[in-house]
Amino acid sequence: MWIADNWKDYEVIDCSQGEKLERWGNYTLVRPDPQVIWDTPKDHIGWKKMNAHYHRSKKGGGEWEFFDLPQQWSIRYQKLGLTFHLKPFSFKHTGLFLEQAANWDWFYDKIKTAGRPIKVLNLFAYTGGATLAAAAAGASVTHVDASKGMVQWAKENAAASGLSDAPIRWLVDDCVKFVEREIRRGNHYDAVIMDPPSYGRGPKGEIWKIEESVYPLVKLCAQLLSDDPLFFLINSYTTGLQPAVLAYMLGSAVETSAGKKRGGSVTASEIGLPVTESGLILPCGASGHWEKEE
């Protein structure tokens, strides 16, 4: 398992009975987590004294209960010098997926040591965690997300991280249609990052279902890889897409793309966050990496 264990401003304090107790900077939140099916004692004081609690509804969805939480606050990922604005919004989210730091660390080092300019395409780019990590490593990044609000949020995170002047192209677009246009334009990238949702809609109502749509998109993106590609990364929260599935997709679509065998190597694993109270690791989805052979 790849573990995001370099956070100082964040920790999973404990988890039990379908929920996790987290510290986000100076604030503690309780949020639901479907992986937490065990029933261990909730001994930590945070379970009784949190700043906000997201309650799931048996009918689907849920709502926040606030005790003492600002509308917005920030945390910092010191290892890469990145700052992220946070705020509670729809369906338990705060605007950042902390376990992705495991992927940021991996490709930051790859970009930093590449010894050449690297162009990165980040699809379903959300509030810009991967975009900022790649830019901090020196890459030029094309950031694509269907939500105008998320792209604006990502720009604010870039400014907070001192990356306002970094070579980042911010685009509000349907990811599939953008990739199709880039193929027609003849554009290429040295690295592709994608973190697709299980279900979503594009800016014009385009429907995305990951099980039906992700492999065709991976094959399209493989056509965008340069002649000397660095890596291709897929992340998935969908429980049906196990690490082996991600590995097979990357192996079959990327290694033999563009009418030639690219070779390279594929690795895939669960990703997770350490839990302070138990010392265990909370699984948070899966990631797959294709990378060129050195």
PDB file of C-alpha atoms in Angstrom:
ATOM      1  CA  MET A   1       0.000   0.000   0.000  1.00  0.00           C
ATOM      2  CA  TRP A   2       1.181   3.524  -0.797  1.00  0.00           C
ATOM      3  CA  ILE A   3       0.773   5.624   2.348  1.00  0.00           C
ATOM      4  CA  ALA A   4       0.422   9.410   2.614  1.00  0.00           C
ATOM      5  CA  ASP A   5       2.403   9.746   5.825  1.00  0.00           C
ATOM      6  CA  ASN A   6       4.142  13.098   5.364  1.00  0.00           C
ATOM      7  CA  TRP A   7       1.317  15.354   6.574  1.00  0.00           C
ATOM      8  CA  LYS A   8       1.869  17.556   9.624  1.00  0.00           C
ATOM      9  CA  ASP A   9      -1.287  19.683   9.360  1.00  0.00           C
ATOM     10  CA  TYR A  10      -3.576  16.656   8.989  1.00  0.00           C
ATOM     11  CA  GLU A  11      -4.127  13.290  10.663  1.00  0.00           C
ATOM     12  CA  VAL A  12      -6.729  10.580  10.923  1.00  0.00           C
ATOM     13  CA  ILE A  13      -6.940  10.421  14.713  1.00  0.00           C
ATOM     14  CA  ASP A  14      -9.310   7.463  14.947  1.00  0.00           C
ATOM     15  CA  CYS A  15     -12.010   5.635  13.002  1.00  0.00           C
ATOM     16  CA  SER A  16     -14.931   3.472  14.114  1.00  0.00           C
ATOM     17  CA  GLN A  17     -18.582   2.689  13.366  1.00  0.00           C
ATOM     18  CA  GLY A  18     -18.560   4.072   9.823  1.00  0.00           C
ATOM     19  CA  GLU A  19     -16.858   7.357  10.714  1.00  0.00           C
ATOM     20  CA  LYS A  20     -13.391   8.875  10.959  1.00  0.00           C
ATOM     21  CA  LEU A  21     -12.147  11.526  13.385  1.00  0.00           C
ATOM     22  CA  GLU A  22      -9.713  13.860  11.634  1.00  0.00           C
ATOM     23  CA  ARG A  23      -7.546  16.831  12.534  1.00  0.00           C
ATOM     24  CA  TRP A  24      -7.372  19.471   9.802  1.00  0.00           C
ATOM     25  CA  GLY A  25      -4.917  22.044  11.110  1.00  0.00           C
ATOM     26  CA  ASN A  26      -6.504  23.430  14.281  1.00  0.00           C
ATOM     27  CA  TYR A  27      -9.912  21.854  13.684  1.00  0.00           C
ATOM     28  CA  THR A  28     -11.328  18.369  14.189  1.00  0.00           C
ATOM     29  CA  LEU A  29     -14.019  16.926  11.950  1.00  0.00           C
ATOM     30  CA  VAL A  30     -16.043  13.730  12.078  1.00  0.00           C
ATOM     31  CA  ARG A  31     -16.995  12.440   8.637  1.00  0.00           C
ATOM     32  CA  PRO A  32     -18.430   9.172   7.324  1.00  0.00           C
ATOM     33  CA  ASP A  33     -16.234   6.586   5.634  1.00  0.00           C
ATOM     34  CA  PRO A  34     -17.713   3.440   4.052  1.00  0.00           C
ATOM     35  CA  GLN A  35     -14.483   1.477   4.623  1.00  0.00           C
ATOM     36  CA  VAL A  36     -14.820   1.784   8.399  1.00  0.00           C
ATOM     37  CA  ILE A  37     -16.998  -1.244   9.151  1.00  0.00           C
ATOM     38  CA  TRP A  38     -15.448  -2.080  12.542  1.00  0.00           C
ATOM     39  CA  ASP A  39     -16.864  -1.153  15.938  1.00  0.00           C
ATOM     40  CA  THR A  40     -13.930  -0.202  18.159  1.00  0.00           C
ATOM     41  CA  PRO A  41     -14.243   2.002  21.281  1.00  0.00           C
ATOM     42  CA  LYS A  42     -14.382   5.748  20.629  1.00  0.00           C
ATOM     43  CA  ASP A  43     -12.131   6.705  23.532  1.00  0.00           C
ATOM     44  CA  HIS A  44     -10.481   9.812  22.064  1.00  0.00           C
ATOM     45  CA  ILE A  45     -11.885  13.115  23.408  1.00  0.00           C
ATOM     46  CA  GLY A  46     -12.307  14.353  19.838  1.00  0.00           C
ATOM     47  CA  TRP A  47     -15.328  12.093  19.353  1.00  0.00           C
ATOM     48  CA  LYS A  48     -17.148  14.194  21.950  1.00  0.00           C
ATOM     49  CA  LYS A  49     -15.625  17.583  21.163  1.00  0.00           C
ATOM     50  CA  MET A  50     -15.356  18.150  17.417  1.00  0.00           C
ATOM     51  CA  ASN A  51     -15.655  21.347  15.371  1.00  0.00           C
ATOM     52  CA  ALA A  52     -18.047  19.848  12.812  1.00  0.00           C
ATOM     53  CA  HIS A  53     -19.799  16.551  12.142  1.00  0.00           C
ATOM     54  CA  TYR A  54     -21.172  15.348   8.822  1.00  0.00           C
ATOM     55  CA  HIS A  55     -24.177  13.087   9.339  1.00  0.00           C
ATOM     56  CA  ARG A  56     -25.109  10.617   6.624  1.00  0.00           C
ATOM     57  CA  SER A  57     -28.808  10.222   5.890  1.00  0.00           C
ATOM     58  CA  LYS A  58     -30.309   6.760   5.519  1.00  0.00           C
ATOM     59  CA  LYS A  59     -32.065   8.125   2.435  1.00  0.00           C
ATOM     60  CA  GLY A  60     -28.769   9.184   0.857  1.00  0.00           C
ATOM     61  CA  GLY A  61     -26.728  12.344   1.172  1.00  0.00           C
ATOM     62  CA  GLY A  62     -26.567  14.049   4.532  1.00  0.00           C
ATOM     63  CA  GLU A  63     -25.779  17.363   6.194  1.00  0.00           C
ATOM     64  CA  TRP A  64     -23.164  19.162   8.247  1.00  0.00           C
ATOM     65  CA  GLU A  65     -23.614  19.980  11.911  1.00  0.00           C
ATOM     66  CA  PHE A  66     -21.320  22.850  12.916  1.00  0.00           C
ATOM     67  CA  PHE A  67     -20.075  23.614  16.414  1.00  0.00           C
ATOM     68  CA  ASP A  68     -17.092  25.930  15.973  1.00  0.00           C
ATOM     69  CA  LEU A  69     -15.733  25.929  12.432  1.00  0.00           C
ATOM     70  CA  PRO A  70     -14.899  28.913  10.189  1.00  0.00           C
ATOM     71  CA  GLN A  71     -16.351  29.130   6.698  1.00  0.00           C
ATOM     72  CA  GLN A  72     -12.839  28.699   5.315  1.00  0.00           C
ATOM     73  CA  TRP A  73      -9.415  27.810   6.699  1.00  0.00           C
ATOM     74  CA  SER A  74      -6.098  26.526   5.335  1.00  0.00           C
ATOM     75  CA  ILE A  75      -3.614  23.720   5.826  1.00  0.00           C
ATOM     76  CA  ARG A  76      -0.136  23.287   4.421  1.00  0.00           C
ATOM     77  CA  TYR A  77       1.672  20.306   2.937  1.00  0.00           C
ATOM     78  CA  GLN A  78       5.109  21.283   4.173  1.00  0.00           C
ATOM     79  CA  LYS A  79       7.052  18.657   2.222  1.00  0.00           C
ATOM     80  CA  LEU A  80       6.202  20.322  -1.118  1.00  0.00           C
ATOM     81  CA  GLY A  81       5.468  23.825   0.197  1.00  0.00           C
ATOM     82  CA  LEU A  82       1.807  23.774  -0.831  1.00  0.00           C
ATOM     83  CA  THR A  83      -1.099  25.559   0.872  1.00  0.00           C
ATOM     84  CA  PHE A  84      -4.744  24.567   0.435  1.00  0.00           C
ATOM     85  CA  HIS A  85      -7.907  26.463   1.302  1.00  0.00           C
ATOM     86  CA  LEU A  86     -10.590  24.280   2.855  1.00  0.00           C
ATOM     87  CA  LYS A  87     -14.298  24.670   3.428  1.00  0.00           C
ATOM     88  CA  PRO A  88     -17.102  22.221   4.195  1.00  0.00           C
ATOM     89  CA  PHE A  89     -19.375  21.674   1.218  1.00  0.00           C
ATOM     90  CA  SER A  90     -21.528  19.064  -0.471  1.00  0.00           C
ATOM     91  CA  PHE A  91     -21.499  15.418   0.570  1.00  0.00           C
ATOM     92  CA  LYS A  92     -18.943  15.540   3.415  1.00  0.00           C
ATOM     93  CA  HIS A  93     -16.102  17.039   1.345  1.00  0.00           C
ATOM     94  CA  THR A  94     -13.710  19.829   2.306  1.00  0.00           C
ATOM     95  CA  GLY A  95     -11.942  20.394  -1.017  1.00  0.00           C
ATOM     96  CA  LEU A  96      -8.936  18.103  -0.619  1.00  0.00           C
ATOM     97  CA  PHE A  97      -8.219  14.374  -0.731  1.00  0.00           C
ATOM     98  CA  LEU A  98      -5.301  13.952   1.664  1.00  0.00           C
ATOM     99  CA  GLU A  99      -4.246  10.449   0.613  1.00  0.00           C
ATOM    100  CA  GLN A 100      -3.272  11.846  -2.789  1.00  0.00           C
ATOM    101  CA  ALA A 101      -0.098  13.206  -1.213  1.00  0.00           C
ATOM    102  CA  ALA A 102       1.339   9.710  -1.727  1.00  0.00           C
ATOM    103  CA  ASN A 103       0.970  10.243  -5.478  1.00  0.00           C
ATOM    104  CA  TRP A 104       2.187  13.849  -5.317  1.00  0.00           C
ATOM    105  CA  ASP A 105       5.421  12.755  -3.653  1.00  0.00           C
ATOM    106  CA  TRP A 106       5.972  10.056  -6.279  1.00  0.00           C
ATOM    107  CA  PHE A 107       5.583  12.184  -9.379  1.00  0.00           C
ATOM    108  CA  TYR A 108       7.178  15.287  -7.836  1.00  0.00           C
ATOM    109  CA  ASP A 109      10.444  13.361  -7.613  1.00  0.00           C
ATOM    110  CA  LYS A 110      10.053  11.984 -11.150  1.00  0.00           C
ATOM    111  CA  ILE A 111       9.503  15.460 -12.611  1.00  0.00           C
ATOM    112  CA  LYS A 112      12.223  17.058 -10.496  1.00  0.00           C
ATOM    113  CA  THR A 113      14.854  14.556 -11.600  1.00  0.00           C
ATOM    114  CA  ALA A 114      13.789  14.279 -15.259  1.00  0.00           C
ATOM    115  CA  GLY A 115      16.439  16.775 -16.331  1.00  0.00           C
ATOM    116  CA  ARG A 116      14.215  18.266 -19.037  1.00  0.00           C
ATOM    117  CA  PRO A 117      11.021  20.334 -19.410  1.00  0.00           C
ATOM    118  CA  ILE A 118       7.940  18.248 -18.605  1.00  0.00           C
ATOM    119  CA  LYS A 119       4.415  18.939 -19.841  1.00  0.00           C
ATOM    120  CA  VAL A 120       1.673  17.472 -17.630  1.00  0.00           C
ATOM    121  CA  LEU A 121      -2.032  17.001 -18.363  1.00  0.00           C
ATOM    122  CA  ASN A 122      -4.191  16.789 -15.224  1.00  0.00           C
ATOM    123  CA  LEU A 123      -7.768  15.636 -15.884  1.00  0.00           C
ATOM    124  CA  PHE A 124     -10.655  15.838 -13.384  1.00  0.00           C
ATOM    125  CA  ALA A 125      -8.216  18.145 -11.623  1.00  0.00           C
ATOM    126  CA  TYR A 126     -10.580  19.298  -8.833  1.00  0.00           C
ATOM    127  CA  THR A 127      -9.008  21.899  -6.504  1.00  0.00           C
ATOM    128  CA  GLY A 128      -5.523  21.417  -7.895  1.00  0.00           C
ATOM    129  CA  GLY A 129      -3.533  19.245  -5.500  1.00  0.00           C
ATOM    130  CA  ALA A 130      -1.797  17.297  -8.265  1.00  0.00           C
ATOM    131  CA  THR A 131      -1.525  20.389 -10.458  1.00  0.00           C
ATOM    132  CA  LEU A 132       0.308  22.319  -7.763  1.00  0.00           C
ATOM    133  CA  ALA A 133       2.593  19.400  -6.890  1.00  0.00           C
ATOM    134  CA  ALA A 134       3.602  19.045 -10.546  1.00  0.00           C
ATOM    135  CA  ALA A 135       4.069  22.804 -10.958  1.00  0.00           C
ATOM    136  CA  ALA A 136       6.151  22.981  -7.777  1.00  0.00           C
ATOM    137  CA  ALA A 137       8.429  20.323  -9.297  1.00  0.00           C
ATOM    138  CA  GLY A 138       8.936  22.550 -12.353  1.00  0.00           C
ATOM    139  CA  ALA A 139       6.431  21.140 -14.842  1.00  0.00           C
ATOM    140  CA  SER A 140       4.106  23.121 -17.063  1.00  0.00           C
ATOM    141  CA  VAL A 141       0.578  21.892 -16.359  1.00  0.00           C
ATOM    142  CA  THR A 142      -2.752  21.865 -18.188  1.00  0.00           C
ATOM    143  CA  HIS A 143      -5.463  21.683 -15.515  1.00  0.00           C
ATOM    144  CA  VAL A 144      -8.884  20.513 -16.753  1.00  0.00           C
ATOM    145  CA  ASP A 145     -12.092  20.212 -14.738  1.00  0.00           C
ATOM    146  CA  ALA A 146     -15.760  20.500 -15.711  1.00  0.00           C
ATOM    147  CA  SER A 147     -16.606  22.672 -12.687  1.00  0.00           C
ATOM    148  CA  LYS A 148     -15.910  26.401 -12.937  1.00  0.00           C
ATOM    149  CA  GLY A 149     -16.055  26.654  -9.151  1.00  0.00           C
ATOM    150  CA  MET A 150     -13.430  23.959  -8.674  1.00  0.00           C
ATOM    151  CA  VAL A 151     -11.076  25.587 -11.183  1.00  0.00           C
ATOM    152  CA  GLN A 152     -11.411  28.922  -9.378  1.00  0.00           C
ATOM    153  CA  TRP A 153     -10.717  27.189  -6.065  1.00  0.00           C
ATOM    154  CA  ALA A 154      -7.608  25.601  -7.594  1.00  0.00           C
ATOM    155  CA  LYS A 155      -6.394  29.028  -8.737  1.00  0.00           C
ATOM    156  CA  GLU A 156      -6.798  30.300  -5.175  1.00  0.00           C
ATOM    157  CA  ASN A 157      -4.767  27.360  -3.884  1.00  0.00           C
ATOM    158  CA  ALA A 158      -2.068  28.153  -6.441  1.00  0.00           C
ATOM    159  CA  ALA A 159      -1.928  31.752  -5.229  1.00  0.00           C
ATOM    160  CA  ALA A 160      -1.746  30.611  -1.592  1.00  0.00           C
ATOM    161  CA  SER A 161       1.120  28.276  -2.545  1.00  0.00           C
ATOM    162  CA  GLY A 162       3.111  31.011  -4.298  1.00  0.00           C
ATOM    163  CA  LEU A 163       2.444  29.480  -7.712  1.00  0.00           C
ATOM    164  CA  SER A 164       0.340  32.228  -9.326  1.00  0.00           C
ATOM    165  CA  ASP A 165       3.017  32.774 -11.964  1.00  0.00           C
ATOM    166  CA  ALA A 166       3.714  29.077 -12.576  1.00  0.00           C
ATOM    167  CA  PRO A 167       3.055  27.816 -16.144  1.00  0.00           C
ATOM    168  CA  ILE A 168      -0.430  26.430 -15.454  1.00  0.00           C
ATOM    169  CA  ARG A 169      -3.195  26.507 -18.041  1.00  0.00           C
ATOM    170  CA  TRP A 170      -6.600  26.557 -16.298  1.00  0.00           C
ATOM    171  CA  LEU A 171      -9.487  25.096 -18.323  1.00  0.00           C
ATOM    172  CA  VAL A 172     -13.173  24.543 -17.559  1.00  0.00           C
ATOM    173  CA  ASP A 173     -14.073  21.760 -19.976  1.00  0.00           C
ATOM    174  CA  ASP A 174     -15.408  18.247 -20.353  1.00  0.00           C
ATOM    175  CA  CYS A 175     -12.321  16.061 -20.015  1.00  0.00           C
ATOM    176  CA  VAL A 176     -13.184  13.596 -22.791  1.00  0.00           C
ATOM    177  CA  LYS A 177     -14.010  16.311 -25.320  1.00  0.00           C
ATOM    178  CA  PHE A 178     -10.870  18.229 -24.421  1.00  0.00           C
ATOM    179  CA  VAL A 179      -8.690  15.164 -24.987  1.00  0.00           C
ATOM    180  CA  GLU A 180     -10.374  14.493 -28.337  1.00  0.00           C
ATOM    181  CA  ARG A 181      -9.644  18.068 -29.432  1.00  0.00           C
ATOM    182  CA  GLU A 182      -6.035  17.828 -28.287  1.00  0.00           C
ATOM    183  CA  ILE A 183      -5.569  14.703 -30.404  1.00  0.00           C
ATOM    184  CA  ARG A 184      -6.927  16.538 -33.452  1.00  0.00           C
ATOM    185  CA  ARG A 185      -4.628  19.482 -32.711  1.00  0.00           C
ATOM    186  CA  GLY A 186      -1.618  17.195 -32.550  1.00  0.00           C
ATOM    187  CA  ASN A 187      -0.674  18.248 -29.025  1.00  0.00           C
ATOM    188  CA  HIS A 188       1.328  15.947 -26.755  1.00  0.00           C
ATOM    189  CA  TYR A 189       2.207  15.633 -23.071  1.00  0.00           C
ATOM    190  CA  ASP A 190       5.021  13.960 -21.191  1.00  0.00           C
ATOM    191  CA  ALA A 191       2.751  12.901 -18.337  1.00  0.00           C
ATOM    192  CA  VAL A 192      -0.960  12.343 -17.748  1.00  0.00           C
ATOM    193  CA  ILE A 193      -2.717  12.393 -14.381  1.00  0.00           C
ATOM    194  CA  MET A 194      -6.377  11.515 -13.977  1.00  0.00           C
ATOM    195  CA  ASP A 195      -8.577  11.168 -10.909  1.00  0.00           C
ATOM    196  CA  PRO A 196     -11.998  10.437 -12.404  1.00  0.00           C
ATOM    197  CA  PRO A 197     -15.190  10.459 -10.332  1.00  0.00           C
ATOM    198  CA  SER A 198     -17.482   7.452 -10.144  1.00  0.00           C
ATOM    199  CA  TYR A 199     -20.223   9.537 -11.709  1.00  0.00           C
ATOM    200  CA  GLY A 200     -20.353  13.081 -12.994  1.00  0.00           C
ATOM    201  CA  ARG A 201     -21.617  15.566 -15.523  1.00  0.00           C
ATOM    202  CA  GLY A 202     -19.705  17.820 -17.866  1.00  0.00           C
ATOM    203  CA  PRO A 203     -20.362  21.555 -18.256  1.00  0.00           C
ATOM    204  CA  LYS A 204     -23.017  20.820 -20.926  1.00  0.00           C
ATOM    205  CA  GLY A 205     -24.602  17.887 -19.119  1.00  0.00           C
ATOM    206  CA  GLU A 206     -22.312  15.185 -20.507  1.00  0.00           C
ATOM    207  CA  ILE A 207     -22.711  12.042 -18.393  1.00  0.00           C
ATOM    208  CA  TRP A 208     -19.674  10.224 -17.016  1.00  0.00           C
ATOM    209  CA  LYS A 209     -19.859   6.707 -15.545  1.00  0.00           C
ATOM    210  CA  ILE A 210     -16.420   5.444 -14.623  1.00  0.00           C
ATOM    211  CA  GLU A 211     -16.968   1.757 -15.408  1.00  0.00           C
ATOM    212  CA  GLU A 212     -18.150   2.620 -18.930  1.00  0.00           C
ATOM    213  CA  SER A 213     -15.958   5.601 -19.689  1.00  0.00           C
ATOM    214  CA  VAL A 214     -12.561   5.324 -18.050  1.00  0.00           C
ATOM    215  CA  TYR A 215     -10.884   2.757 -20.317  1.00  0.00           C
ATOM    216  CA  PRO A 216     -11.849   4.528 -23.571  1.00  0.00           C
ATOM    217  CA  LEU A 217     -10.465   7.740 -22.059  1.00  0.00           C
ATOM    218  CA  VAL A 218      -7.209   6.048 -21.031  1.00  0.00           C
ATOM    219  CA  LYS A 219      -6.782   4.827 -24.622  1.00  0.00           C
ATOM    220  CA  LEU A 220      -7.422   8.344 -25.929  1.00  0.00           C
ATOM    221  CA  CYS A 221      -4.953   9.872 -23.467  1.00  0.00           C
ATOM    222  CA  ALA A 222      -2.307   7.357 -24.507  1.00  0.00           C
ATOM    223  CA  GLN A 223      -2.422   8.989 -27.945  1.00  0.00           C
ATOM    224  CA  LEU A 224      -1.452  12.289 -26.321  1.00  0.00           C
ATOM    225  CA  LEU A 225       1.785  10.949 -24.847  1.00  0.00           C
ATOM    226  CA  SER A 226       4.972  12.402 -26.249  1.00  0.00           C
ATOM    227  CA  ASP A 227       7.699  10.331 -27.874  1.00  0.00           C
ATOM    228  CA  ASP A 228       9.530  10.299 -24.548  1.00  0.00           C
ATOM    229  CA  PRO A 229       6.778  10.075 -21.925  1.00  0.00           C
ATOM    230  CA  LEU A 230       7.557  10.154 -18.226  1.00  0.00           C
ATOM    231  CA  PHE A 231       4.487   8.653 -16.544  1.00  0.00           C
ATOM    232  CA  PHE A 232       0.732   8.025 -16.607  1.00  0.00           C
ATOM    233  CA  LEU A 233      -1.175   7.976 -13.306  1.00  0.00           C
ATOM    234  CA  ILE A 234      -4.764   6.909 -12.617  1.00  0.00           C
ATOM    235  CA  ASN A 235      -6.455   7.178  -9.258  1.00  0.00           C
ATOM    236  CA  SER A 236      -9.801   5.629  -8.376  1.00  0.00           C
ATOM    237  CA  TYR A 237     -12.084   5.770  -5.353  1.00  0.00           C
ATOM    238  CA  THR A 238     -14.545   3.364  -6.959  1.00  0.00           C
ATOM    239  CA  THR A 239     -14.383   0.129  -4.991  1.00  0.00           C
ATOM    240  CA  GLY A 240     -14.994  -1.969  -8.111  1.00  0.00           C
ATOM    241  CA  LEU A 241     -11.760  -0.747  -9.696  1.00  0.00           C
ATOM    242  CA  GLN A 242      -9.136  -2.674  -7.774  1.00  0.00           C
ATOM    243  CA  PRO A 243      -5.399  -1.999  -8.212  1.00  0.00           C
ATOM    244  CA  ALA A 244      -5.102  -4.956 -10.616  1.00  0.00           C
ATOM    245  CA  VAL A 245      -7.798  -3.413 -12.832  1.00  0.00           C
ATOM    246  CA  LEU A 246      -5.912  -0.120 -13.001  1.00  0.00           C
ATOM    247  CA  ALA A 247      -2.699  -1.979 -13.793  1.00  0.00           C
ATOM    248  CA  TYR A 248      -4.335  -3.947 -16.593  1.00  0.00           C
ATOM    249  CA  MET A 249      -5.824  -0.800 -18.135  1.00  0.00           C
ATOM    250  CA  LEU A 250      -2.488   0.988 -18.097  1.00  0.00           C
ATOM    251  CA  GLY A 251      -0.593  -2.014 -19.373  1.00  0.00           C
ATOM    252  CA  SER A 252      -2.928  -2.706 -22.265  1.00  0.00           C
ATOM    253  CA  ALA A 253      -3.637   0.902 -23.265  1.00  0.00           C
ATOM    254  CA  VAL A 254      -0.382   2.737 -22.632  1.00  0.00           C
ATOM    255  CA  GLU A 255       2.337   0.195 -23.270  1.00  0.00           C
ATOM    256  CA  THR A 256       1.053  -0.489 -26.792  1.00  0.00           C
ATOM    257  CA  SER A 257      -0.304   2.951 -27.712  1.00  0.00           C
ATOM    258  CA  ALA A 258       0.415   5.035 -30.786  1.00  0.00           C
ATOM    259  CA  GLY A 259       0.844   1.933 -32.922  1.00  0.00           C
ATOM    260  CA  LYS A 260       4.027   0.857 -31.158  1.00  0.00           C
ATOM    261  CA  LYS A 261       5.173  -0.891 -28.037  1.00  0.00           C
ATOM    262  CA  ARG A 262       6.214   1.705 -25.488  1.00  0.00           C
ATOM    263  CA  GLY A 263       7.382  -0.774 -22.920  1.00  0.00           C
ATOM    264  CA  GLY A 264       7.789   0.775 -19.495  1.00  0.00           C
ATOM    265  CA  SER A 265       6.566  -0.662 -16.215  1.00  0.00           C
ATOM    266  CA  VAL A 266       3.226  -0.667 -14.438  1.00  0.00           C
ATOM    267  CA  THR A 267       2.628  -0.769 -10.703  1.00  0.00           C
ATOM    268  CA  ALA A 268      -0.635  -0.423  -8.798  1.00  0.00           C
ATOM    269  CA  SER A 269      -1.634  -0.464  -5.177  1.00  0.00           C
ATOM    270  CA  GLU A 270      -4.151   0.658  -2.617  1.00  0.00           C
ATOM    271  CA  ILE A 271      -3.437   4.064  -1.148  1.00  0.00           C
ATOM    272  CA  GLY A 272      -4.105   4.964   2.447  1.00  0.00           C
ATOM    273  CA  LEU A 273      -3.709   7.208   5.476  1.00  0.00           C
ATOM    274  CA  PRO A 274      -2.193   6.247   8.843  1.00  0.00           C
ATOM    275  CA  VAL A 275      -4.532   6.176  11.855  1.00  0.00           C
ATOM    276  CA  THR A 276      -2.922   7.614  14.975  1.00  0.00           C
ATOM    277  CA  GLU A 277      -4.895   5.790  17.674  1.00  0.00           C
ATOM    278  CA  SER A 278      -4.639   2.278  16.227  1.00  0.00           C
ATOM    279  CA  GLY A 279      -1.447   2.485  14.182  1.00  0.00           C
ATOM    280  CA  LEU A 280      -3.311   0.910  11.262  1.00  0.00           C
ATOM    281  CA  ILE A 281      -3.755   2.252   7.730  1.00  0.00           C
ATOM    282  CA  LEU A 282      -7.141   3.435   6.460  1.00  0.00           C
ATOM    283  CA  PRO A 283      -7.591   2.402   2.789  1.00  0.00           C
ATOM    284  CA  CYS A 284      -8.664   5.275   0.543  1.00  0.00           C
ATOM    285  CA  GLY A 285      -8.931   3.840  -2.954  1.00  0.00           C
ATOM    286  CA  ALA A 286      -6.337   2.670  -5.452  1.00  0.00           C
ATOM    287  CA  SER A 287      -3.785   4.120  -7.833  1.00  0.00           C
ATOM    288  CA  GLY A 288      -1.941   2.817 -10.848  1.00  0.00           C
ATOM    289  CA  HIS A 289       1.320   4.158 -12.340  1.00  0.00           C
ATOM    290  CA  TRP A 290       2.854   3.559 -15.720  1.00  0.00           C
ATOM    291  CA  GLU A 291       6.378   4.894 -16.015  1.00  0.00           C
ATOM    292  CA  LYS A 292       9.048   4.725 -18.647  1.00  0.00           C
ATOM    293  CA  GLU A 293      11.943   2.377 -18.057  1.00  0.00           C
ATOM    294  CA  GLU A 294      15.112   4.111 -16.999  1.00  0.00           C
TER     295      GLU A 294
END
